[in-house]
Amino acid sequence: MSTTPNPGHMLLGMQFGNGFGAQPHAWRAPGVSPDALTDVDAQVRHAQTAERGLFDFLFLPDFLHLQQDLDHEPPTITLEPLLTLAAVARATERIGLVTTASTSYNDAYTLARQFKTLDVMSRGRAGWNAVPSSGEATAANYGRPALGRTEKYERLHEMVQVMQGLWGSWEEDAFIGDQAAGCYADAAKVQPIGMQGRHVGSHGPLPIPPSAQGQPVIFQAGGGGNGLQVAGRYANGVIGAVFSIEDARAQRAALRQAAADAGRDPDEIKFFAGVMPALGDTVRDAVDRRLALGKDVLPQRVGYLGMMLGLSLGPEHLDRPLSPDQLAVTRPHPGDPRSERALAVARDGWTVREVLAHGVIDYHPTPVGPAEVTADHMQEWFEAGAADGFWVSIDVYENGIDEFVDQVVPELQRRGLYKTEYAGSTLRENLGVPHQYGLDPRLG
Amino acid sequence: MSTTPNPGHMLLGMQFGNGFGAQPHAWRAPGVSPDALTDVDAQVRHAQTAERGLFDFLFLPDFLHLQQDLDHEPPTITLEPLLTLAAVARATERIGLVTTASTSYNDAYTLARQFKTLDVMSRGRAGWNAVPSSGEATAANYGRPALGRTEKYERLHEMVQVMQGLWGSWEEDAFIGDQAAGCYADAAKVQPIGMQGRHVGSHGPLPIPPSAQGQPVIFQAGGGGNGLQVAGRYANGVIGAVFSIEDARAQRAALRQAAADAGRDPDEIKFFAGVMPALGDTVRDAVDRRLALGKDVLPQRVGYLGMMLGLSLGPEHLDRPLSPDQLAVTRPHPGDPRSERALAVARDGWTVREVLAHGVIDYHPTPVGPAEVTADHMQEWFEAGAADGFWVSIDVYENGIDEFVDQVVPELQRRGLYKTEYAGSTLRENLGVPHQYGLDPRLG
């Protein structure tokens, strides 16, 4: 077995949220238990299905305040991501376990210890999406004022560096374990790091030896100039929010340039484009699936769709296609990159409600129809150099992950675009990113 | 099945540390893998054995800096306790999952979220040992000065209160889960707590509904006047370090009084006395077991034993009993409560090394010999009102937990002192402590 992925194969991560799925009304879908938020066994089952599909990693978004309208929707996040992944780790073998954790509201020692524990427990499958936190709601949950912009980004850099320093505080060959001689470790190789920045410091060492991949992989959201710089310096994985091949290629190129600017090989950063497939035996079936799933949500979006199309749309327009008069004056709003596709779908003659059911206002592009449609989308983007892989948001986890694994994955494999077994056993191996232990010596 | 324990039955918790056992050289014992620190599967197996023995809970000590001499010993703590317990939770059904977490170096929102997640994942089996942290080494790992004594205890109170407030931020019937009506929860019953103390504050709510036991059980170390007050106000379990029945009775009585002073029923606090059994088919076998286990450690303790006995002892005395001349002048040192027992063992004619092998300088009393000796110890203390139960430190987890479960547990059951099945399914039920949700309204 090789331990590096075939460069002709796309990588895949899966959004792993609240136990229900990526669509707000997933919790009401047929066959879904309303208790899935609190049912870790269901989450383990979903993770195992993703692993059956050879997904390279699960990716858990996280937020530090409750932002849903609980009358109508569950929280979008898992109860707590690190403990959830600790439970998932023992029930899986190969799939990577990546979660967001805030660089603004954690202590480096605690967070470094928790991520490294996950990495050791999972035998080298942990990843950390290092993101700063903004906003008054989160700050209020921590009983202190929100960080200013400068401090927020300084703290992000310092957290990554101090945590990587702590992760490297046992030299890789420090553990000995010679029972006869009574020699547990070479204590001279377990040393304080004594790092102290403006906002974050830790003396160390951690009480934890290296994992099977040395230390967790860093992910980053990568938005904006600061985010790009952070990703360029530290990240091996970046999740993008992109709606066109051109935009994705530009973001990927900027990231690769940022890596080069930091003295790294651009191939060390893998860029993942989001995709939210709407699967069905036919396009009609797929649209019907989303109509059912979005029954109460889609109508609320009609006004926004109108804005995207340069029309005034209201509930009275929902169940008919745009008229020739409307189509004659419509123009895609330049402020929303999803507008072009919304217009294209509308021109195909779908009703306004059906246009919305195509996911034209969703967080990621939504291919609609049989597995081939999603595979076509992914192939086109991948072959255009728009992404190294995809971050797949499944609308309803229950059955939905199985459908993706049983329909889209084999189609990608038939096309020679996807692996038929894991390349390795650690997340680094499966992503094809280089070994790193402690701080990156190239960053000075 | 009853859901409250029989008051004639003692409760049992088990020390659950680094994967090896409570004796420093457990990692070198026959049959032990030197990799146990990083092997969560081994820890799960040990937890399952403890559950087979109907232990009410596992209890994980924790420290926020590495304090071992790694050349000769592993860290005494697990990699990270909350993630370890998350992994153990899925592989067990009834045993409680209690860990220490610092009130000095955690944020209330994060820690409340993590403990409540463990509580939900385990279906109501989590407990939090709320302890303040002292010392420069820990402070240095967090890159800030150590807390002063006053702030440390103020922060302890505030952390417990804010965390309990957050735990109660969903009313117990807030979750609805009506899929047909599209009603996930009654958002009016999920409210901010807006608590702000001098050191700790959080707005809330948490994104987590109640667990099967409502919220985690509070444990406390309970030492000193401040600790006693904290335990009296909040704790349902206290782990004591006591070496005589008299001392244990006094500590237990003081705790019960502290609960009464806080307006609570004293029976709401369960006091656990530590015990570190040395098991063997005979007393000789048990001593030999500890001689082998302590081969390199026991000789280092000879000077301290001399101090306890009022003698000057050195390595040259190790392999002979105290002489009649020595015995004539020895007197137990009043500053160490273990001195009386050390002298009694020495008077039985054991060599100095064998006296040490009786665990006379260990952290908890060590009954030495067949299971009946340990059962006698526990029975005597329990029936004297010295403890509601015991915190059992197994010297070597591998095989050692099985020995306790297969030998001591049945002996206690034969004597009518121990349950033959779990009283309930939550930690609260198994401890026989009352329901609590959110802050205790009696504390005002």
PDB file of C-alpha atoms in Angstrom, chain B residues 56-190:
ATOM      1  CA  ASP B  56     -20.081   3.560  41.011  1.00  0.00           C
ATOM      2  CA  PHE B  57     -17.544   5.749  39.276  1.00  0.00           C
ATOM      3  CA  LEU B  58     -14.115   6.182  37.824  1.00  0.00           C
ATOM      4  CA  PHE B  59     -12.257   9.174  39.219  1.00  0.00           C
ATOM      5  CA  LEU B  60      -9.463  10.805  37.241  1.00  0.00           C
ATOM      6  CA  PRO B  61      -7.015  12.999  39.080  1.00  0.00           C
ATOM      7  CA  ASP B  62      -5.520  15.745  36.959  1.00  0.00           C
ATOM      8  CA  PHE B  63      -2.623  18.172  37.105  1.00  0.00           C
ATOM      9  CA  LEU B  64      -1.801  20.986  34.733  1.00  0.00           C
ATOM     10  CA  HIS B  65       1.930  20.440  34.628  1.00  0.00           C
ATOM     11  CA  LEU B  66       4.158  17.453  34.162  1.00  0.00           C
ATOM     12  CA  GLN B  67       5.685  16.565  37.506  1.00  0.00           C
ATOM     13  CA  GLN B  68       7.210  13.137  37.090  1.00  0.00           C
ATOM     14  CA  ASP B  69      10.805  12.121  36.699  1.00  0.00           C
ATOM     15  CA  LEU B  70      10.198  10.727  33.222  1.00  0.00           C
ATOM     16  CA  ASP B  71      13.503   8.905  33.214  1.00  0.00           C
ATOM     17  CA  HIS B  72      11.947   6.472  35.678  1.00  0.00           C
ATOM     18  CA  GLU B  73       8.168   6.948  35.702  1.00  0.00           C
ATOM     19  CA  PRO B  74       5.325   7.821  33.319  1.00  0.00           C
ATOM     20  CA  PRO B  75       3.089  10.830  33.964  1.00  0.00           C
ATOM     21  CA  THR B  76       0.575   9.878  36.679  1.00  0.00           C
ATOM     22  CA  ILE B  77      -2.353  11.319  34.757  1.00  0.00           C
ATOM     23  CA  THR B  78      -4.198  10.316  31.643  1.00  0.00           C
ATOM     24  CA  LEU B  79      -3.434  12.156  28.382  1.00  0.00           C
ATOM     25  CA  GLU B  80      -6.428  14.420  28.938  1.00  0.00           C
ATOM     26  CA  PRO B  81      -9.271  13.395  31.154  1.00  0.00           C
ATOM     27  CA  LEU B  82     -12.373  14.719  29.372  1.00  0.00           C
ATOM     28  CA  LEU B  83     -11.492  13.178  26.015  1.00  0.00           C
ATOM     29  CA  THR B  84     -10.499   9.937  27.725  1.00  0.00           C
ATOM     30  CA  LEU B  85     -13.879   9.788  29.437  1.00  0.00           C
ATOM     31  CA  ALA B  86     -15.675  10.576  26.171  1.00  0.00           C
ATOM     32  CA  ALA B  87     -14.023   7.488  24.697  1.00  0.00           C
ATOM     33  CA  VAL B  88     -14.838   5.398  27.778  1.00  0.00           C
ATOM     34  CA  ALA B  89     -18.458   6.597  27.833  1.00  0.00           C
ATOM     35  CA  ARG B  90     -19.451   4.818  24.645  1.00  0.00           C
ATOM     36  CA  ALA B  91     -17.940   1.533  25.811  1.00  0.00           C
ATOM     37  CA  THR B  92     -19.636   1.455  29.226  1.00  0.00           C
ATOM     38  CA  GLU B  93     -23.236   1.621  30.426  1.00  0.00           C
ATOM     39  CA  ARG B  94     -23.498   2.371  34.112  1.00  0.00           C
ATOM     40  CA  ILE B  95     -20.225   3.439  35.673  1.00  0.00           C
ATOM     41  CA  GLY B  96     -19.881   7.120  36.580  1.00  0.00           C
ATOM     42  CA  LEU B  97     -17.230   9.245  34.873  1.00  0.00           C
ATOM     43  CA  VAL B  98     -15.688  11.797  37.213  1.00  0.00           C
ATOM     44  CA  THR B  99     -12.659  13.952  36.594  1.00  0.00           C
ATOM     45  CA  THR B 100     -10.826  16.808  38.133  1.00  0.00           C
ATOM     46  CA  ALA B 101     -10.835  20.072  36.203  1.00  0.00           C
ATOM     47  CA  SER B 102      -9.322  23.300  37.407  1.00  0.00           C
ATOM     48  CA  THR B 103     -11.487  26.238  38.427  1.00  0.00           C
ATOM     49  CA  SER B 104      -8.428  28.478  38.068  1.00  0.00           C
ATOM     50  CA  TYR B 105      -7.416  27.839  34.458  1.00  0.00           C
ATOM     51  CA  ASN B 106     -10.627  27.213  32.563  1.00  0.00           C
ATOM     52  CA  ASP B 107     -13.392  29.373  31.158  1.00  0.00           C
ATOM     53  CA  ALA B 108     -16.828  28.580  32.521  1.00  0.00           C
ATOM     54  CA  TYR B 109     -18.513  28.411  29.111  1.00  0.00           C
ATOM     55  CA  THR B 110     -15.990  25.969  27.653  1.00  0.00           C
ATOM     56  CA  LEU B 111     -15.791  23.757  30.720  1.00  0.00           C
ATOM     57  CA  ALA B 112     -19.557  23.754  31.279  1.00  0.00           C
ATOM     58  CA  ARG B 113     -20.024  22.765  27.655  1.00  0.00           C
ATOM     59  CA  GLN B 114     -17.477  19.967  27.833  1.00  0.00           C
ATOM     60  CA  PHE B 115     -18.796  18.465  31.081  1.00  0.00           C
ATOM     61  CA  LYS B 116     -22.400  18.711  29.965  1.00  0.00           C
ATOM     62  CA  THR B 117     -21.479  17.064  26.675  1.00  0.00           C
ATOM     63  CA  LEU B 118     -19.878  14.209  28.596  1.00  0.00           C
ATOM     64  CA  ASP B 119     -23.010  14.014  30.721  1.00  0.00           C
ATOM     65  CA  VAL B 120     -25.295  13.832  27.693  1.00  0.00           C
ATOM     66  CA  MET B 121     -23.035  11.389  25.828  1.00  0.00           C
ATOM     67  CA  SER B 122     -22.863   9.062  28.829  1.00  0.00           C
ATOM     68  CA  ARG B 123     -26.593   9.350  29.484  1.00  0.00           C
ATOM     69  CA  GLY B 124     -26.145  10.996  32.860  1.00  0.00           C
ATOM     70  CA  ARG B 125     -22.918   9.627  34.280  1.00  0.00           C
ATOM     71  CA  ALA B 126     -20.578  12.658  34.446  1.00  0.00           C
ATOM     72  CA  GLY B 127     -19.089  14.226  37.543  1.00  0.00           C
ATOM     73  CA  TRP B 128     -16.807  17.219  37.985  1.00  0.00           C
ATOM     74  CA  ASN B 129     -14.215  17.408  40.726  1.00  0.00           C
ATOM     75  CA  ALA B 130     -13.966  21.179  41.008  1.00  0.00           C
ATOM     76  CA  VAL B 131     -10.547  22.128  42.312  1.00  0.00           C
ATOM     77  CA  PRO B 132      -8.509  25.314  42.300  1.00  0.00           C
ATOM     78  CA  SER B 133      -4.932  25.141  41.041  1.00  0.00           C
ATOM     79  CA  SER B 134      -1.868  26.391  42.836  1.00  0.00           C
ATOM     80  CA  GLY B 135       1.759  26.754  42.075  1.00  0.00           C
ATOM     81  CA  GLU B 136       4.107  28.460  39.714  1.00  0.00           C
ATOM     82  CA  ALA B 137       4.588  25.482  37.403  1.00  0.00           C
ATOM     83  CA  THR B 138       0.927  25.399  36.427  1.00  0.00           C
ATOM     84  CA  ALA B 139       0.738  29.176  36.155  1.00  0.00           C
ATOM     85  CA  ALA B 140       3.732  29.128  33.806  1.00  0.00           C
ATOM     86  CA  ASN B 141       1.982  26.650  31.522  1.00  0.00           C
ATOM     87  CA  TYR B 142      -0.807  29.214  31.216  1.00  0.00           C
ATOM     88  CA  GLY B 143       1.557  32.132  30.689  1.00  0.00           C
ATOM     89  CA  ARG B 144       0.266  34.182  33.572  1.00  0.00           C
ATOM     90  CA  PRO B 145       0.961  34.702  37.274  1.00  0.00           C
ATOM     91  CA  ALA B 146      -0.488  32.278  39.801  1.00  0.00           C
ATOM     92  CA  LEU B 147      -3.722  33.403  41.428  1.00  0.00           C
ATOM     93  CA  GLY B 148      -3.592  34.766  44.923  1.00  0.00           C
ATOM     94  CA  ARG B 149      -5.324  32.781  47.645  1.00  0.00           C
ATOM     95  CA  THR B 150      -8.382  35.014  47.833  1.00  0.00           C
ATOM     96  CA  GLU B 151      -8.922  35.141  44.090  1.00  0.00           C
ATOM     97  CA  LYS B 152      -8.357  31.404  43.816  1.00  0.00           C
ATOM     98  CA  TYR B 153     -11.247  30.642  46.163  1.00  0.00           C
ATOM     99  CA  GLU B 154     -13.505  33.384  44.864  1.00  0.00           C
ATOM    100  CA  ARG B 155     -12.950  31.978  41.406  1.00  0.00           C
ATOM    101  CA  LEU B 156     -13.762  28.457  42.609  1.00  0.00           C
ATOM    102  CA  HIS B 157     -17.141  29.598  43.935  1.00  0.00           C
ATOM    103  CA  GLU B 158     -17.875  31.609  40.814  1.00  0.00           C
ATOM    104  CA  MET B 159     -16.888  28.816  38.435  1.00  0.00           C
ATOM    105  CA  VAL B 160     -19.200  26.311  40.120  1.00  0.00           C
ATOM    106  CA  GLN B 161     -22.080  28.768  40.177  1.00  0.00           C
ATOM    107  CA  VAL B 162     -21.693  29.996  36.606  1.00  0.00           C
ATOM    108  CA  MET B 163     -21.251  26.463  35.287  1.00  0.00           C
ATOM    109  CA  GLN B 164     -24.337  25.251  37.126  1.00  0.00           C
ATOM    110  CA  GLY B 165     -26.177  28.298  35.826  1.00  0.00           C
ATOM    111  CA  LEU B 166     -25.165  27.400  32.272  1.00  0.00           C
ATOM    112  CA  TRP B 167     -26.118  23.763  32.819  1.00  0.00           C
ATOM    113  CA  GLY B 168     -29.581  24.966  33.762  1.00  0.00           C
ATOM    114  CA  SER B 169     -29.947  27.377  30.842  1.00  0.00           C
ATOM    115  CA  TRP B 170     -32.342  25.038  29.020  1.00  0.00           C
ATOM    116  CA  GLU B 171     -35.365  24.418  31.163  1.00  0.00           C
ATOM    117  CA  GLU B 172     -35.778  20.701  31.623  1.00  0.00           C
ATOM    118  CA  ASP B 173     -38.804  20.526  29.347  1.00  0.00           C
ATOM    119  CA  ALA B 174     -37.518  22.972  26.713  1.00  0.00           C
ATOM    120  CA  PHE B 175     -36.887  20.300  24.096  1.00  0.00           C
ATOM    121  CA  ILE B 176     -39.981  19.365  22.106  1.00  0.00           C
ATOM    122  CA  GLY B 177     -38.832  17.616  18.929  1.00  0.00           C
ATOM    123  CA  ASP B 178     -42.200  17.681  17.170  1.00  0.00           C
ATOM    124  CA  GLN B 179     -41.181  16.938  13.602  1.00  0.00           C
ATOM    125  CA  ALA B 180     -44.640  17.184  12.089  1.00  0.00           C
ATOM    126  CA  ALA B 181     -45.278  20.611  13.591  1.00  0.00           C
ATOM    127  CA  GLY B 182     -41.723  21.770  12.901  1.00  0.00           C
ATOM    128  CA  CYS B 183     -41.252  22.659  16.545  1.00  0.00           C
ATOM    129  CA  TYR B 184     -37.766  21.753  17.722  1.00  0.00           C
ATOM    130  CA  ALA B 185     -37.792  23.375  21.151  1.00  0.00           C
ATOM    131  CA  ASP B 186     -39.577  26.002  23.180  1.00  0.00           C
ATOM    132  CA  ALA B 187     -37.078  28.801  22.689  1.00  0.00           C
ATOM    133  CA  ALA B 188     -38.691  30.789  25.483  1.00  0.00           C
ATOM    134  CA  LYS B 189     -37.369  28.119  27.839  1.00  0.00           C
ATOM    135  CA  VAL B 190     -33.779  28.483  26.631  1.00  0.00           C
TER     136      VAL B 190
END
